PDB file of C-alpha atoms in Angstrom:
ATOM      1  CA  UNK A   1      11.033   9.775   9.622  1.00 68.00           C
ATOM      2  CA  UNK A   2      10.208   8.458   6.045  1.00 83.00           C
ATOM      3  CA  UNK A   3       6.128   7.642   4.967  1.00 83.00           C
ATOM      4  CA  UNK A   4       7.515   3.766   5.441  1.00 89.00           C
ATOM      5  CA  UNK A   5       8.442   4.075   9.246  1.00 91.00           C
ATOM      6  CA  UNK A   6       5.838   5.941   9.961  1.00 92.00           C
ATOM      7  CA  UNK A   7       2.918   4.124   8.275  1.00 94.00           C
ATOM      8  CA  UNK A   8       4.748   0.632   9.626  1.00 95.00           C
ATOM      9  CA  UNK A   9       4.548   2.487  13.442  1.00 96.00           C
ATOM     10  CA  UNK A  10       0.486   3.622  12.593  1.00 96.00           C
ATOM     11  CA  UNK A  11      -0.235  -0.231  11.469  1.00 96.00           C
ATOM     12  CA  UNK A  12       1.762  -1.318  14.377  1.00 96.00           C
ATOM     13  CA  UNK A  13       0.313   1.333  16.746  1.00 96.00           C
ATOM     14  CA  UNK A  14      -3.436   0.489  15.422  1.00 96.00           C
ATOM     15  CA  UNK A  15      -3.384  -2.878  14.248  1.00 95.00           C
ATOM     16  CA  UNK A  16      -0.141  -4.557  15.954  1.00 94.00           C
ATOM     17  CA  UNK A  17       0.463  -5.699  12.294  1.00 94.00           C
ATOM     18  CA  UNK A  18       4.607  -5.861  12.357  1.00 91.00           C
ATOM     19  CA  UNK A  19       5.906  -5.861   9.384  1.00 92.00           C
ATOM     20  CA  UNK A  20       6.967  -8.490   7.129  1.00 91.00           C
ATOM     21  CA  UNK A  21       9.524  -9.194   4.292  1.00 93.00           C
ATOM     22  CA  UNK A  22       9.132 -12.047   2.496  1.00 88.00           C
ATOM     23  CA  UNK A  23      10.791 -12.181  -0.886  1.00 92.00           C
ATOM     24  CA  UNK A  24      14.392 -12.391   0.059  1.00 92.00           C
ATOM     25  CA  UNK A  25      14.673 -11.187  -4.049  1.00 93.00           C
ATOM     26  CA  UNK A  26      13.277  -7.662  -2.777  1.00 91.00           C
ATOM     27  CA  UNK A  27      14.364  -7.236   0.557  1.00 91.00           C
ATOM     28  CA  UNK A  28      12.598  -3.685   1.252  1.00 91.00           C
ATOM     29  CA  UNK A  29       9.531  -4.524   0.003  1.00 92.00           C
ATOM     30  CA  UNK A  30       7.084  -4.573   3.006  1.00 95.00           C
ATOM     31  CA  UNK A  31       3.793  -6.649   3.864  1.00 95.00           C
ATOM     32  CA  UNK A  32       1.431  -5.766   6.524  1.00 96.00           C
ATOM     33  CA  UNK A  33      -0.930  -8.315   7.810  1.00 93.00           C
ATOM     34  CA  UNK A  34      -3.450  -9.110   9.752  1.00 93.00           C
ATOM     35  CA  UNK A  35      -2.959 -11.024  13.035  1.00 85.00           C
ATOM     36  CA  UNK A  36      -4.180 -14.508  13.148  1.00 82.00           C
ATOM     37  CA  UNK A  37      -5.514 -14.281   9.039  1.00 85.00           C
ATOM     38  CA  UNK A  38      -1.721 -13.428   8.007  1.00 84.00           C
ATOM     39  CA  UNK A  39      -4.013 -11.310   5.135  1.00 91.00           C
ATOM     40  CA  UNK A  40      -2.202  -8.603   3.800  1.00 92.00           C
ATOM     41  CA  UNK A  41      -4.056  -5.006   4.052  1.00 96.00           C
ATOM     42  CA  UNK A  42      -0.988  -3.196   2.846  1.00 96.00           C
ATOM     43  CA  UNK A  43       2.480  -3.784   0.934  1.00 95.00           C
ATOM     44  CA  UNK A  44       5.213  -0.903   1.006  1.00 96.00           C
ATOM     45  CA  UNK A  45       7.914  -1.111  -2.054  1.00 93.00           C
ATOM     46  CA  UNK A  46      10.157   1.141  -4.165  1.00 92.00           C
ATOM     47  CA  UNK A  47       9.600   0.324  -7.462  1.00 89.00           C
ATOM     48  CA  UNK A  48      11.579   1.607 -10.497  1.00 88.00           C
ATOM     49  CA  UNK A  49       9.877   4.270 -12.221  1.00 91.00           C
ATOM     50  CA  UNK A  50       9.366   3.077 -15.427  1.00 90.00           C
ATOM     51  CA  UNK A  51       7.499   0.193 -14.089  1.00 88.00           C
ATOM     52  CA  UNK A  52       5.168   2.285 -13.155  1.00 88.00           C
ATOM     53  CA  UNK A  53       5.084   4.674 -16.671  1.00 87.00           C
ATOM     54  CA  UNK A  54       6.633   7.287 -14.779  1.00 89.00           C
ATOM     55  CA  UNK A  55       8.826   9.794 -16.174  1.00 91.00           C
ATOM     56  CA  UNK A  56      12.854   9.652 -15.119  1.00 89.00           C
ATOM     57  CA  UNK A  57      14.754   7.309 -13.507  1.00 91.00           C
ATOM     58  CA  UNK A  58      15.317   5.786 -10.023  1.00 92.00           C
ATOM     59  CA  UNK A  59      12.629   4.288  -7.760  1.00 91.00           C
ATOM     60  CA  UNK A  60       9.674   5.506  -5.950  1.00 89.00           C
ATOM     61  CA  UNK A  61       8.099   3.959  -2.325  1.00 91.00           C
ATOM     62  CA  UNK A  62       4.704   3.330  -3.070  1.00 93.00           C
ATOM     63  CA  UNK A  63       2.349   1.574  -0.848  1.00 95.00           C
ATOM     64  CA  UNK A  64      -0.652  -0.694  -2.264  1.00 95.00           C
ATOM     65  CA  UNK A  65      -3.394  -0.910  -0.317  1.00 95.00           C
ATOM     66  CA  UNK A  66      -7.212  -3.160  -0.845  1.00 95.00           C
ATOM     67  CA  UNK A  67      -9.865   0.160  -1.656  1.00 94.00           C
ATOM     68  CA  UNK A  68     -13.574  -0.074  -2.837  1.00 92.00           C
ATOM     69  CA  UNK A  69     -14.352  -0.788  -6.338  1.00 89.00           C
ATOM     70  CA  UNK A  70     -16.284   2.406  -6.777  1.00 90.00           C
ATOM     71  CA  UNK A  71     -13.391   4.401  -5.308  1.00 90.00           C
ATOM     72  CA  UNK A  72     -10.764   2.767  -7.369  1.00 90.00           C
ATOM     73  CA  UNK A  73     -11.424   4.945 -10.585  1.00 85.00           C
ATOM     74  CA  UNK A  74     -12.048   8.429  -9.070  1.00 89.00           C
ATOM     75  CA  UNK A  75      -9.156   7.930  -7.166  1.00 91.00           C
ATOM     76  CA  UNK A  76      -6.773   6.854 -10.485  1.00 90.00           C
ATOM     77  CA  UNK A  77      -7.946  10.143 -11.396  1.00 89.00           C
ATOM     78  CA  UNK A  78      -6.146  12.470  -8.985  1.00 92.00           C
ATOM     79  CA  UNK A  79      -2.701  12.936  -8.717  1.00 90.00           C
ATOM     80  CA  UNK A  80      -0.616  10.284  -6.867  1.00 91.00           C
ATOM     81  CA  UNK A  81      -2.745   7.244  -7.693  1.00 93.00           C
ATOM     82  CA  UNK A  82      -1.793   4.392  -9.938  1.00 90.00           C
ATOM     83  CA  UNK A  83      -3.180   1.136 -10.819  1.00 87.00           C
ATOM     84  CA  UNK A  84      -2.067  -0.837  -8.401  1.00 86.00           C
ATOM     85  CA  UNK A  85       1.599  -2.738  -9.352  1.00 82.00           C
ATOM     86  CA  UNK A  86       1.361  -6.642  -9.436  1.00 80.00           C
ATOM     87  CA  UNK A  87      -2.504  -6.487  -8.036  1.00 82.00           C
ATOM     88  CA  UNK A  88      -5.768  -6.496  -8.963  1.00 80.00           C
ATOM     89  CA  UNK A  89      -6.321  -3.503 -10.475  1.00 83.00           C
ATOM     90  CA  UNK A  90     -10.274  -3.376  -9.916  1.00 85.00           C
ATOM     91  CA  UNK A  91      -9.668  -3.568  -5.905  1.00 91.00           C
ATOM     92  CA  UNK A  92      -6.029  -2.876  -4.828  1.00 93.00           C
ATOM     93  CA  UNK A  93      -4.417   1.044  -5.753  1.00 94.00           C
ATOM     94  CA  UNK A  94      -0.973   2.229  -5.790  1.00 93.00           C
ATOM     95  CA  UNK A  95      -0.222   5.059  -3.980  1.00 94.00           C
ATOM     96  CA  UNK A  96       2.878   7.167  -4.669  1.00 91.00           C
ATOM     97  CA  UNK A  97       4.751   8.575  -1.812  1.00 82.00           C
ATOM     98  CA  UNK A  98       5.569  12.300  -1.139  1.00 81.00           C
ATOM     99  CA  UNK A  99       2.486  12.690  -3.449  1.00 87.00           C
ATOM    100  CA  UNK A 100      -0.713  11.650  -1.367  1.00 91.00           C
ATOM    101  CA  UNK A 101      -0.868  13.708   2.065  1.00 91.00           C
ATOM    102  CA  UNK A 102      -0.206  10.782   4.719  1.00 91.00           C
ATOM    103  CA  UNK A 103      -3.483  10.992   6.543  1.00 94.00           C
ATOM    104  CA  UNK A 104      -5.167  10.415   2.906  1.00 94.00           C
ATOM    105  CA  UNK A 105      -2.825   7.218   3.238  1.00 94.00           C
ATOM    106  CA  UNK A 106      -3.536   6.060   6.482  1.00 96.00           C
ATOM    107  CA  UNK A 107      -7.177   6.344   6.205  1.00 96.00           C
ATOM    108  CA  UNK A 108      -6.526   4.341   2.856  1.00 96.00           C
ATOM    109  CA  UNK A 109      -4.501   1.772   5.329  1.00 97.00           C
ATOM    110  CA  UNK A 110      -7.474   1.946   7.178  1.00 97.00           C
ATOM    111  CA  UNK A 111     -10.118   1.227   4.856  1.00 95.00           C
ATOM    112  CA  UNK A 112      -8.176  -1.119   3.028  1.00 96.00           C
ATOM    113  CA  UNK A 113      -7.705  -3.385   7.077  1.00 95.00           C
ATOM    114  CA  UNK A 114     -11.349  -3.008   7.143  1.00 95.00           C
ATOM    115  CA  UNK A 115     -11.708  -4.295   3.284  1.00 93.00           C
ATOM    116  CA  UNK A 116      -9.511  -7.316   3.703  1.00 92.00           C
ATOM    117  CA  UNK A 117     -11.109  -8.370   7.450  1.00 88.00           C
ATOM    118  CA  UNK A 118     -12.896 -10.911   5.992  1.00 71.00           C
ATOM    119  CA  UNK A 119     -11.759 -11.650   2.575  1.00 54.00           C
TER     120      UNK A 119
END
């Protein structure tokens, strides 16, 4: 199963968020939301790499996600972290897949549910 199914089943299984597509321009790219608030907590894409000032060529899945302010920066530090692509980069992270371990990324997802509760 790829990172995308399976953190679309954990947001599903924990949050009944079901996922969402709604730029018919990028069809894989993949909001999560929160019931009733339609707030996103979490958008899944593949992006190309140079986008994101990464080395070769293709795309990468990435998943953005809301995270603390004070986390933000320590985070951008460690391998697998990016500022996040086409969000505010003081409260929203990109995370690059097959990089992060995925329960680093779910208790991201987590945090950033909590985060965007009551935005």
């Amino acid at each position: 199963m790829s990172l995308k199914t399976a953190i679309i089943k954990y947001a599903d299984n924990k949050y009944q968020a079901k996922p969402d597509f709604p730029w018919a321009k990028f069809p894989n790219y993949t909001v999560l939301r929160h019931q009733g608030s339609d707030k996103w907590f979490a958008l899944l894409m593949n992006v190309p790499r140079d986008k994101l000032g990464l080395k070769g060529d293709g795309e990468v899945d990435v998943v953005n996600v809301k995270c603390r302010p004070e986390l933000v920066g320590s985070l951008r530090m460690k391998e697998g972290f990016l500022p996040a692509y086409h969000m505010n980069k003081e409260h929203w992270l990109t995370v690059l897949d097959n990089t992060v371990p995925e329960k680093e990324i779910y208790e991201l997802i987590d945090d950033s549910h909590q985060l965007t509760t009551h935005d």
